[in-house]
PDB file of C-alpha atoms (C1' of nucleotides) in Angstrom:
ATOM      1  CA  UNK A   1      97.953  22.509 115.430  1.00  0.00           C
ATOM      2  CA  UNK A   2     100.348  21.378 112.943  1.00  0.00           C
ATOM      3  CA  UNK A   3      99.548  18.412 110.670  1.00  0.00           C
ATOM      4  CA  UNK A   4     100.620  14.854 110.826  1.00  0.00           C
ATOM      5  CA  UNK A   5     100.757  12.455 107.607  1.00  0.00           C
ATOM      6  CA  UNK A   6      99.229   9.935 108.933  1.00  0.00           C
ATOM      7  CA  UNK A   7      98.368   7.826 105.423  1.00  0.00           C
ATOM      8  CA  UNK A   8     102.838   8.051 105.208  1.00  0.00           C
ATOM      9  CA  UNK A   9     102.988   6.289 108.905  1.00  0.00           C
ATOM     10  CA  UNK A  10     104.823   2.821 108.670  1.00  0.00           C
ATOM     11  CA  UNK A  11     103.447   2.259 111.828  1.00  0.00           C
ATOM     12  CA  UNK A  12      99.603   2.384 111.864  1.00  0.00           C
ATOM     13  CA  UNK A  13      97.757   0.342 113.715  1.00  0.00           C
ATOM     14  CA  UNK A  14      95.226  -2.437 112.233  1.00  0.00           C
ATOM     15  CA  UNK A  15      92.132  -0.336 113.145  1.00  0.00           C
ATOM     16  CA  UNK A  16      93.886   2.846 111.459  1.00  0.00           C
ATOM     17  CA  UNK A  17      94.873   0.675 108.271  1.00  0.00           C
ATOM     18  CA  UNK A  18      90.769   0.203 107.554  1.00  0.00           C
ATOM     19  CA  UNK A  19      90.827   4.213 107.325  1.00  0.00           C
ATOM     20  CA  UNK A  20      89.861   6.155 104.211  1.00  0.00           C
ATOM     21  CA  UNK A  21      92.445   9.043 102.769  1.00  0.00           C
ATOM     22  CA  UNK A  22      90.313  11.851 104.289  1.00  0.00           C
ATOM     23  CA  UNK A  23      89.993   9.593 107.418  1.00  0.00           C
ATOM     24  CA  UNK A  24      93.796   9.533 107.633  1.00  0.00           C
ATOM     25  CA  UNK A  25      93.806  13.399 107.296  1.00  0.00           C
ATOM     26  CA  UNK A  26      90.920  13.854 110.310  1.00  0.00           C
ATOM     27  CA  UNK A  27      93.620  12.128 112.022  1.00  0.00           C
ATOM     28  CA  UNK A  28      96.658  13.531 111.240  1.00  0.00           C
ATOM     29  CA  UNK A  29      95.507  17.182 111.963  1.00  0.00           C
ATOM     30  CA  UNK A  30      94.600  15.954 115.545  1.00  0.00           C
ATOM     31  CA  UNK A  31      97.564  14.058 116.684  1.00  0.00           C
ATOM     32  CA  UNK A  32     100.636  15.324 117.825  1.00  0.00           C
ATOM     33  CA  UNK A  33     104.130  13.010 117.995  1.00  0.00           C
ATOM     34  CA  UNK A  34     106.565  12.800 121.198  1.00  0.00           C
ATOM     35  CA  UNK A  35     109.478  10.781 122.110  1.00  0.00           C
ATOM     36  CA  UNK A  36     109.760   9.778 125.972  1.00  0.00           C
ATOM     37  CA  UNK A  37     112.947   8.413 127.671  1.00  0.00           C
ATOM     38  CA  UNK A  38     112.580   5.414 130.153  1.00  0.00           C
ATOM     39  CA  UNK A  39     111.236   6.514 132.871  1.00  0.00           C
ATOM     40  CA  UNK A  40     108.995   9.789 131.543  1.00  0.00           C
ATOM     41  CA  UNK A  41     105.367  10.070 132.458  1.00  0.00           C
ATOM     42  CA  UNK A  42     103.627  10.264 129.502  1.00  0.00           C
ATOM     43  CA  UNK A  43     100.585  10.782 131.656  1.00  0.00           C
ATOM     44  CA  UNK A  44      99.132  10.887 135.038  1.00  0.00           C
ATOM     45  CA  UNK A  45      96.800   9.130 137.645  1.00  0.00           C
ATOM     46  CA  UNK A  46      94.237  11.676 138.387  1.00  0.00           C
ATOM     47  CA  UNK A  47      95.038  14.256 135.729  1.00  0.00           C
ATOM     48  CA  UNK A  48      92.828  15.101 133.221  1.00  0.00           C
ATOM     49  CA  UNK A  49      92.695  13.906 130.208  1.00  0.00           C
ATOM     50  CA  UNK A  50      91.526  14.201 126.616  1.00  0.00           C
ATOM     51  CA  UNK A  51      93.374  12.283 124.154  1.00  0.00           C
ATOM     52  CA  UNK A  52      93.644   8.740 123.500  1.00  0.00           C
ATOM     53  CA  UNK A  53      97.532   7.351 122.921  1.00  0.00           C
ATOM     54  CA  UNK A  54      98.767   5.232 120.475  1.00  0.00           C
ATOM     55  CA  UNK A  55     101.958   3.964 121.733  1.00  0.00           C
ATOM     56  CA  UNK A  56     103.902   3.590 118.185  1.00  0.00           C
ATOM     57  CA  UNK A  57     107.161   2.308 119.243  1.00  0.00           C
ATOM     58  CA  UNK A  58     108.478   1.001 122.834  1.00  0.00           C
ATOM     59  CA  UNK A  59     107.392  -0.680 126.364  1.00  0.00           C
ATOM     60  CA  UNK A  60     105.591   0.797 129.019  1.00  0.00           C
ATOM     61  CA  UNK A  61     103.857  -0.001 132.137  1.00  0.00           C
ATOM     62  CA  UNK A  62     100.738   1.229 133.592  1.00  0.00           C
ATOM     63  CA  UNK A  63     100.093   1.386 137.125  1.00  0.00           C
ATOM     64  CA  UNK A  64      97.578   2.891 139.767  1.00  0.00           C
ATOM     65  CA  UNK A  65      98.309   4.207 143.364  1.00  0.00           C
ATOM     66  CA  UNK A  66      96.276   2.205 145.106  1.00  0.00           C
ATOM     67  CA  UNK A  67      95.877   2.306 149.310  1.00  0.00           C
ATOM     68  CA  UNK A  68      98.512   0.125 149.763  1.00  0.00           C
ATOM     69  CA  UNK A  69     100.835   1.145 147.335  1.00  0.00           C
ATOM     70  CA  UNK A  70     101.570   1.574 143.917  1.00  0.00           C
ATOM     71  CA  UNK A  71      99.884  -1.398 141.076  1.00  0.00           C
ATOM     72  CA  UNK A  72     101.461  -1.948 137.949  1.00  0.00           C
ATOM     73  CA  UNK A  73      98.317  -2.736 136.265  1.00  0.00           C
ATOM     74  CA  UNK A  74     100.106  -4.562 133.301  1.00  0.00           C
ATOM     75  CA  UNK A  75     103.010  -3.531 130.562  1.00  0.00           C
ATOM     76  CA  UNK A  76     101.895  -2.398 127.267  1.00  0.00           C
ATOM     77  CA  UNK A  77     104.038  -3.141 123.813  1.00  0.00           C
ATOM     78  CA  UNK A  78     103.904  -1.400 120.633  1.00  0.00           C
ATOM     79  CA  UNK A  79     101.910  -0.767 118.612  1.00  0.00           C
ATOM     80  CA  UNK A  80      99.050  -0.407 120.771  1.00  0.00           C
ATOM     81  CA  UNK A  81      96.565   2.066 122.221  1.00  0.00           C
ATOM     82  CA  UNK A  82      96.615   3.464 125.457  1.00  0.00           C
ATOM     83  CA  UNK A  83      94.222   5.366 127.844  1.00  0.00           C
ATOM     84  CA  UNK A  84      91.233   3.615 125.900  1.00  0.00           C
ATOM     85  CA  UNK A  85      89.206   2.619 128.830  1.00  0.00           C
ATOM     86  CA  UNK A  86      90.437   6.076 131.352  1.00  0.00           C
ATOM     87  CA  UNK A  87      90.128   8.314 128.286  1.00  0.00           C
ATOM     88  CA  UNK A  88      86.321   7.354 127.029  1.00  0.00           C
ATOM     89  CA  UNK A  89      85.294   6.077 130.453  1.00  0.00           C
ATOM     90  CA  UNK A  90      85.966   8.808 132.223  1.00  0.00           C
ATOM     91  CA  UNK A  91      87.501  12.527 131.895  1.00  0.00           C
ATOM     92  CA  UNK A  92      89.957  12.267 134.889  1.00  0.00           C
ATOM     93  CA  UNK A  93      92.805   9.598 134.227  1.00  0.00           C
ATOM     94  CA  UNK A  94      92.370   6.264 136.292  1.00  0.00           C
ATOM     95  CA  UNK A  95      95.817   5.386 136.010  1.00  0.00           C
ATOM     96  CA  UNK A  96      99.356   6.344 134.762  1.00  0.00           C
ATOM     97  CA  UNK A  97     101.774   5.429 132.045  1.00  0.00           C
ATOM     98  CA  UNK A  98     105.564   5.652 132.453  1.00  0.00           C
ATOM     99  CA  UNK A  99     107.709   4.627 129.512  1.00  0.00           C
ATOM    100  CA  UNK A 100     110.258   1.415 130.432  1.00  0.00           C
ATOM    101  CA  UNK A 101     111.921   2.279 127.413  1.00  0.00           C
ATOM    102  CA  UNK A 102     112.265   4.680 124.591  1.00  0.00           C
ATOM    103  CA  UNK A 103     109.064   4.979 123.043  1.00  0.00           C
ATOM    104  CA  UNK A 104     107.329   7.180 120.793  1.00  0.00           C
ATOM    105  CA  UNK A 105     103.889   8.416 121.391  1.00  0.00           C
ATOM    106  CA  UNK A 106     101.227   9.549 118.933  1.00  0.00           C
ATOM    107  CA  UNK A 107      98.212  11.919 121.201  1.00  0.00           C
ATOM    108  CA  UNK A 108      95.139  11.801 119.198  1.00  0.00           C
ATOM    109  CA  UNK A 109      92.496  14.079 120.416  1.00  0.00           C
ATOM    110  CA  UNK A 110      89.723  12.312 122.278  1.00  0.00           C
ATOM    111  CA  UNK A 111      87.057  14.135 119.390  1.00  0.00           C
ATOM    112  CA  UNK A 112      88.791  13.144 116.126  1.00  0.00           C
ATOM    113  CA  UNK A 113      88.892   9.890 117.740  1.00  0.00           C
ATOM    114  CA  UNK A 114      85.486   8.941 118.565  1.00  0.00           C
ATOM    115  CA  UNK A 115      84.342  10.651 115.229  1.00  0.00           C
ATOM    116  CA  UNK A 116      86.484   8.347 113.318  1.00  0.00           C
ATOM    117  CA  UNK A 117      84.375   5.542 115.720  1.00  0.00           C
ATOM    118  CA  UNK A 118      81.284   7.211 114.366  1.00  0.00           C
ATOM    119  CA  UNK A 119      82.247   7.165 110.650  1.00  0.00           C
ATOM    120  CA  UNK A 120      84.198   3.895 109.741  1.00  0.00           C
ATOM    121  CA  UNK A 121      82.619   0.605 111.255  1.00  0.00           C
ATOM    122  CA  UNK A 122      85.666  -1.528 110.351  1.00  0.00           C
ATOM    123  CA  UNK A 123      88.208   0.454 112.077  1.00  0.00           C
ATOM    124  CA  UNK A 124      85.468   0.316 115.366  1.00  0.00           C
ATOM    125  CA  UNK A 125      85.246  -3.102 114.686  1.00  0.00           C
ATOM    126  CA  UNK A 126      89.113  -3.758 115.251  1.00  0.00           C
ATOM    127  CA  UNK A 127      89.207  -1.733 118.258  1.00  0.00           C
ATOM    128  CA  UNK A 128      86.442  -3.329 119.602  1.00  0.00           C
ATOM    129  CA  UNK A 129      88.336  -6.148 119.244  1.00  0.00           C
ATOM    130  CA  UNK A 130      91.182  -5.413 120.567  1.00  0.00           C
ATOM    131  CA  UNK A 131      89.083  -4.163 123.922  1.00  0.00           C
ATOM    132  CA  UNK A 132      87.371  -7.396 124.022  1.00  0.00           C
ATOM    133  CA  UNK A 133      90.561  -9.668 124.118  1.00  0.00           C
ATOM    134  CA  UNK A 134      92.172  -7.222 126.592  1.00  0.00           C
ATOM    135  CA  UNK A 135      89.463  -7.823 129.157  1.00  0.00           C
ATOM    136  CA  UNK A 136      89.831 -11.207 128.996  1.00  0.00           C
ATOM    137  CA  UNK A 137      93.491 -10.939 129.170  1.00  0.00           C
ATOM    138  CA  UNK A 138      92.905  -8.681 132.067  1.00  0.00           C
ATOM    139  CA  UNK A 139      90.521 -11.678 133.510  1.00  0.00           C
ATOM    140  CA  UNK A 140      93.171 -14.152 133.642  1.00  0.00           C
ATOM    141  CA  UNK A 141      95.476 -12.501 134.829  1.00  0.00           C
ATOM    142  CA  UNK A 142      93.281 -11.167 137.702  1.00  0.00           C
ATOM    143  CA  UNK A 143      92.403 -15.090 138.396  1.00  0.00           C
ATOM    144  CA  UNK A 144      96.481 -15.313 138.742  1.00  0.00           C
ATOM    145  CA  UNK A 145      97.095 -13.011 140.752  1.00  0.00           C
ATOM    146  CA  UNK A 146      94.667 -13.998 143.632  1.00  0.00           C
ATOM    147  CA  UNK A 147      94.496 -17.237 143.206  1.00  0.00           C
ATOM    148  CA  UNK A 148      98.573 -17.965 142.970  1.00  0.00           C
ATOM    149  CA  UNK A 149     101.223 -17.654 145.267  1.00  0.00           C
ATOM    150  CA  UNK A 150     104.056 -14.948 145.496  1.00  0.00           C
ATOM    151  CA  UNK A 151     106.194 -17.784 144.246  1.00  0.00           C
ATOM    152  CA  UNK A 152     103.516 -19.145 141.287  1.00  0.00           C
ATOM    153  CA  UNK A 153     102.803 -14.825 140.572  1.00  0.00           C
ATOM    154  CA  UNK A 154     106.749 -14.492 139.993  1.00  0.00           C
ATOM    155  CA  UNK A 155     106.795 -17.012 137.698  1.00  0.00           C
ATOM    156  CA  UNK A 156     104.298 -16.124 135.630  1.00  0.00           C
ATOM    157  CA  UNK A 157     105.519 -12.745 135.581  1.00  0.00           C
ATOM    158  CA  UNK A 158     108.741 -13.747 134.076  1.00  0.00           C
ATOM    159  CA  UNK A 159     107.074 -16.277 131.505  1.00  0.00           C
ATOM    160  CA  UNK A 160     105.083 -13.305 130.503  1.00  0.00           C
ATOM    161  CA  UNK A 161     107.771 -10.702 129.447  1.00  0.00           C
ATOM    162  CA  UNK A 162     109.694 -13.851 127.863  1.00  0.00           C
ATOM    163  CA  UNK A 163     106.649 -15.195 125.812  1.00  0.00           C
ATOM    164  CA  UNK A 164     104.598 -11.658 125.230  1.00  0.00           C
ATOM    165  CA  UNK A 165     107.296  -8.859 125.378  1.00  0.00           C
ATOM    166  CA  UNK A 166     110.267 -10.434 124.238  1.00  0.00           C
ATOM    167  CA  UNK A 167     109.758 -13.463 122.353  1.00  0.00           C
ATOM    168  CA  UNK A 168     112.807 -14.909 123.829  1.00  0.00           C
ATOM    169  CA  UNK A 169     114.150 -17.051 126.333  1.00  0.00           C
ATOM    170  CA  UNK A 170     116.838 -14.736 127.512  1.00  0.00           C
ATOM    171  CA  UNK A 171     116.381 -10.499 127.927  1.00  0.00           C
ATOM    172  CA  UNK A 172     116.924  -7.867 130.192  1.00  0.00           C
ATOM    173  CA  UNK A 173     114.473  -7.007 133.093  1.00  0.00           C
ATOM    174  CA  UNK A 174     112.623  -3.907 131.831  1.00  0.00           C
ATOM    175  CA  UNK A 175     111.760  -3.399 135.481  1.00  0.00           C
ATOM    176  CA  UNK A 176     113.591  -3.174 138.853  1.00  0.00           C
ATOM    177  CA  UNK A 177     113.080  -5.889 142.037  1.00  0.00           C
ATOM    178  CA  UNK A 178     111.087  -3.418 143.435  1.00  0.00           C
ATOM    179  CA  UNK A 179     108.922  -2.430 140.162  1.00  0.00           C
ATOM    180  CA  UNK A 180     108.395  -6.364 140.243  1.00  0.00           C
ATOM    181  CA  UNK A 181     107.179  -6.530 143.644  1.00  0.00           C
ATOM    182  CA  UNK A 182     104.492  -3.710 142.638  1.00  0.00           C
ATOM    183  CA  UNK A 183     103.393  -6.128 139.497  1.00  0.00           C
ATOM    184  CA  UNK A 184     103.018  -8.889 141.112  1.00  0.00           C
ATOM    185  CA  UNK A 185     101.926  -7.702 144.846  1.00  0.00           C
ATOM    186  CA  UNK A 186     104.574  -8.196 146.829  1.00  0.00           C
ATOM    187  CA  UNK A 187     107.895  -6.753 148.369  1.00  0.00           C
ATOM    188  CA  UNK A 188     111.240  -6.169 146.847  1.00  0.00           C
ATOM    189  CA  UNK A 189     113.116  -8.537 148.990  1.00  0.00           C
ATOM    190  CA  UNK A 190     110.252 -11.268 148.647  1.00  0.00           C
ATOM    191  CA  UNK A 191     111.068 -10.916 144.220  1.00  0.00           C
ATOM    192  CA  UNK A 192     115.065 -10.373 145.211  1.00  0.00           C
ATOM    193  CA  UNK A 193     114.895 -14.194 147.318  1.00  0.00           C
ATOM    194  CA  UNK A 194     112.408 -15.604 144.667  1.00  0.00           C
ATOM    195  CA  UNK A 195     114.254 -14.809 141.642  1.00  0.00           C
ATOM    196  CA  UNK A 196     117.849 -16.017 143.182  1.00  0.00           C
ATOM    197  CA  UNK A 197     116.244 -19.518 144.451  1.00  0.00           C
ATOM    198  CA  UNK A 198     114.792 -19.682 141.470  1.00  0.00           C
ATOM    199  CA  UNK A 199     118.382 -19.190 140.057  1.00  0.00           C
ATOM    200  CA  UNK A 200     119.626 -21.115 142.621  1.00  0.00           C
ATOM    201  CA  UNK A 201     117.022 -24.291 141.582  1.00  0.00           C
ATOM    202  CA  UNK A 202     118.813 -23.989 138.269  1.00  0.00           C
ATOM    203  CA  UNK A 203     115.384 -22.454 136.456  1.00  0.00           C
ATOM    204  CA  UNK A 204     116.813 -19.487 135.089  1.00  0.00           C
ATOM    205  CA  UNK A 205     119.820 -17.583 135.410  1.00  0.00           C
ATOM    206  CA  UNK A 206     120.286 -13.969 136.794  1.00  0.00           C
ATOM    207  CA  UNK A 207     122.773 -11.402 136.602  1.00  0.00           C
ATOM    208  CA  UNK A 208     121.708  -7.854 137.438  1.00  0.00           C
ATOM    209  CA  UNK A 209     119.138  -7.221 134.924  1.00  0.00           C
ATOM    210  CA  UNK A 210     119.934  -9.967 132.578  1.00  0.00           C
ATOM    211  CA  UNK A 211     118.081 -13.007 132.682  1.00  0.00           C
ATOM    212  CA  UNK A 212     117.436 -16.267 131.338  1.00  0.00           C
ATOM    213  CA  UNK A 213     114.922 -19.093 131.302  1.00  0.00           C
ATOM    214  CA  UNK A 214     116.940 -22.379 131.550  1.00  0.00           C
ATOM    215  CA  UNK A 215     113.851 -24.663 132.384  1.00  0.00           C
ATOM    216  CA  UNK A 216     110.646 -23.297 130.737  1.00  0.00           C
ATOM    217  CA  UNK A 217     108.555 -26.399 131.526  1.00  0.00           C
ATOM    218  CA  UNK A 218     109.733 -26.441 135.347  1.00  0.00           C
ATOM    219  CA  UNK A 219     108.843 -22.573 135.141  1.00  0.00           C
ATOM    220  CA  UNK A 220     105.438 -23.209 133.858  1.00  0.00           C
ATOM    221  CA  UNK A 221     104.286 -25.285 136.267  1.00  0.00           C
ATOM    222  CA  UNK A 222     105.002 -23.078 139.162  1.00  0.00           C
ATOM    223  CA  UNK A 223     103.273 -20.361 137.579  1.00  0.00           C
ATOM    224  CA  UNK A 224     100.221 -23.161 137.748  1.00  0.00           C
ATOM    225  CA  UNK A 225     100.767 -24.321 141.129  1.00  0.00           C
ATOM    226  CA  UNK A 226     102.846 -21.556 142.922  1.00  0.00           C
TER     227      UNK A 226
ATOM    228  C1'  DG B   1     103.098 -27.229 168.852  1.00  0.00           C
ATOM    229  C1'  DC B   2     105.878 -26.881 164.583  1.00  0.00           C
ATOM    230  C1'  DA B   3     106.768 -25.651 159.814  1.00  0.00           C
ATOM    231  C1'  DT B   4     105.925 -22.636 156.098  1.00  0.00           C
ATOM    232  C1'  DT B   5     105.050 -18.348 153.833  1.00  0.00           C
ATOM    233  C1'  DA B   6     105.876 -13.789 153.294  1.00  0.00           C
ATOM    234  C1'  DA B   7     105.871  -9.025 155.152  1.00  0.00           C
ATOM    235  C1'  DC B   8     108.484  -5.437 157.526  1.00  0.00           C
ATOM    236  C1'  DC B   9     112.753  -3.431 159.252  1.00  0.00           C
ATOM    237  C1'  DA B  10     117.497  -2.387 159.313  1.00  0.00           C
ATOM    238  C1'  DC B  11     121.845  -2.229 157.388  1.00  0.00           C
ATOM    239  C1'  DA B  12     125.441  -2.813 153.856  1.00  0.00           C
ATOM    240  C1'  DG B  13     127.235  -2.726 149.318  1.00  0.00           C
TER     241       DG B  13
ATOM    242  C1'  DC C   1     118.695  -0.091 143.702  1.00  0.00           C
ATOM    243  C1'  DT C   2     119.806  -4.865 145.719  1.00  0.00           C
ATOM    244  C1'  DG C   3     120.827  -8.520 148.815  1.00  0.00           C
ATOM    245  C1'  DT C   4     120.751 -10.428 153.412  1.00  0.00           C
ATOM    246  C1'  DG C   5     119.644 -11.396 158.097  1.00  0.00           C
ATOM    247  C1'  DG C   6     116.487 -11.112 161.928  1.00  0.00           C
ATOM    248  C1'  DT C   7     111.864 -10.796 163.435  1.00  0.00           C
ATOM    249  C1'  DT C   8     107.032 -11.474 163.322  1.00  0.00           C
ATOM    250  C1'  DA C   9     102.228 -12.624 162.076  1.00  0.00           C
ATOM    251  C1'  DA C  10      99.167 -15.723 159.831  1.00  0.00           C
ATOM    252  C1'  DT C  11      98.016 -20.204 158.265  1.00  0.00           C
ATOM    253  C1'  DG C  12      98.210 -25.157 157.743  1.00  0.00           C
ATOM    254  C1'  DC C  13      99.144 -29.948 159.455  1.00  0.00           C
TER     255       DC C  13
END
DNA sequence: GCATTAACCACAG
DNA sequence: CTGTGGTTAATGC
């Protein structure tokens, strides 16, 4: 396998800043760098797998096939890591990843990585972490889902790529109508009505992908109470 | 009952 | 891929 300089990356992540020189060098000759285009699996429900990603640059989503349908899971932002929990938990992937955008990809093999786990306690510590706040992320969101309506779940949804993707009251829709429906578990036409009363109610404003919030406070509290 | 919510279907840009 | 209209089932008042 050719070698990556990892100790020359501009784009480590915090755990892989706590690593040593020779650390860096464990890692770099077990990683390998790709590029994916929006819309490229990067990998697959129910294949196996052995290598943890670290998504270095771009927005994806992660989603399961479920019985009724596919479930985007949640959307993952650089610089993170992906296939964490399918990768050590279990061999055969739980889920899939599909890039939303361009992103580059570092795959670290699954050995290299848990020896690095072994050997330096401060770069487990920060992706311990990271797990930890994910799971409560992953709680809340949960909690939102059920306990909301379609309505309340839509709004949240939106408030979510504005506050944690984008940082920005206006962006484009990384996702389709339909892609939305699967986040947020419901149908395309139920997210295509929702998002043009919202529109219509003089929240945000729509055209094809591009969006923006007009009323963030009015938007917040239908997330709350649907 | 009657209204509301939201899914499913079909069809058209 | 989206938007719209009609229909229908479930739930609440």
């Amino acid at each position: 396998m050719r070698s990556i300089n990892c100790s020359a990356c501009i784009l480590k992540s915090t755990a892989v800043k706590n690593l040593t020189v020779s650390e860096l060098n464990i890692l770099g000759n077990n990683c390998a760098e790709a590029v994916f285009k929006k819309g490229d699996i990067i990998f697959k429900q129910n294949a196996l797998s052995s290598n943890i990603i670290y998504l270095r640059t771009g927005l994806i989503k992660l989603a399961i096939e479920g019985p009724q349908g596919t479930q985007i899971i949640r959307l993952k932002k650089a610089p993170c890591y992906l296939g964490l929990p399918t990768t050590m938990g279990d061999k055969i992937n739980q889920y899939s990843a599909v890039a939303l955008e361009l992103s580059t990809v570092c795959f670290i093999d699954i050995h290299a990585f848990k020896e690095l786990l072994r050997i330096n306690p401060d770069f487990t510590y920060e992706i311990l972490i990271r797990m930890y706040k994910n799971e409560l992320e992953q709680f809340h969101r949960c909690v939102k889902l059920v306990q909301n309506q379609v309505y309340g779940r839509l709004a949240g949804s939106l408030l979510y790529l504005a506050e944690e993707i984008y940082a920005s009251q206006e962006f484009n829709l990384p996702l389709s109508r339909s892609e939305i429906g699967d986040m947020i578990g419901t149908s395309r036409e139920t997210v295509s009505r929702m998002i043009n009363s919202l529109a219509q109610e003089g929240v945000i404003s729509i055209s094809g992908k591009h969006i923006k919030i007009l009323n963030k406070s009015l938007l917040e509290k239908i997330s709350q109470k649907g």
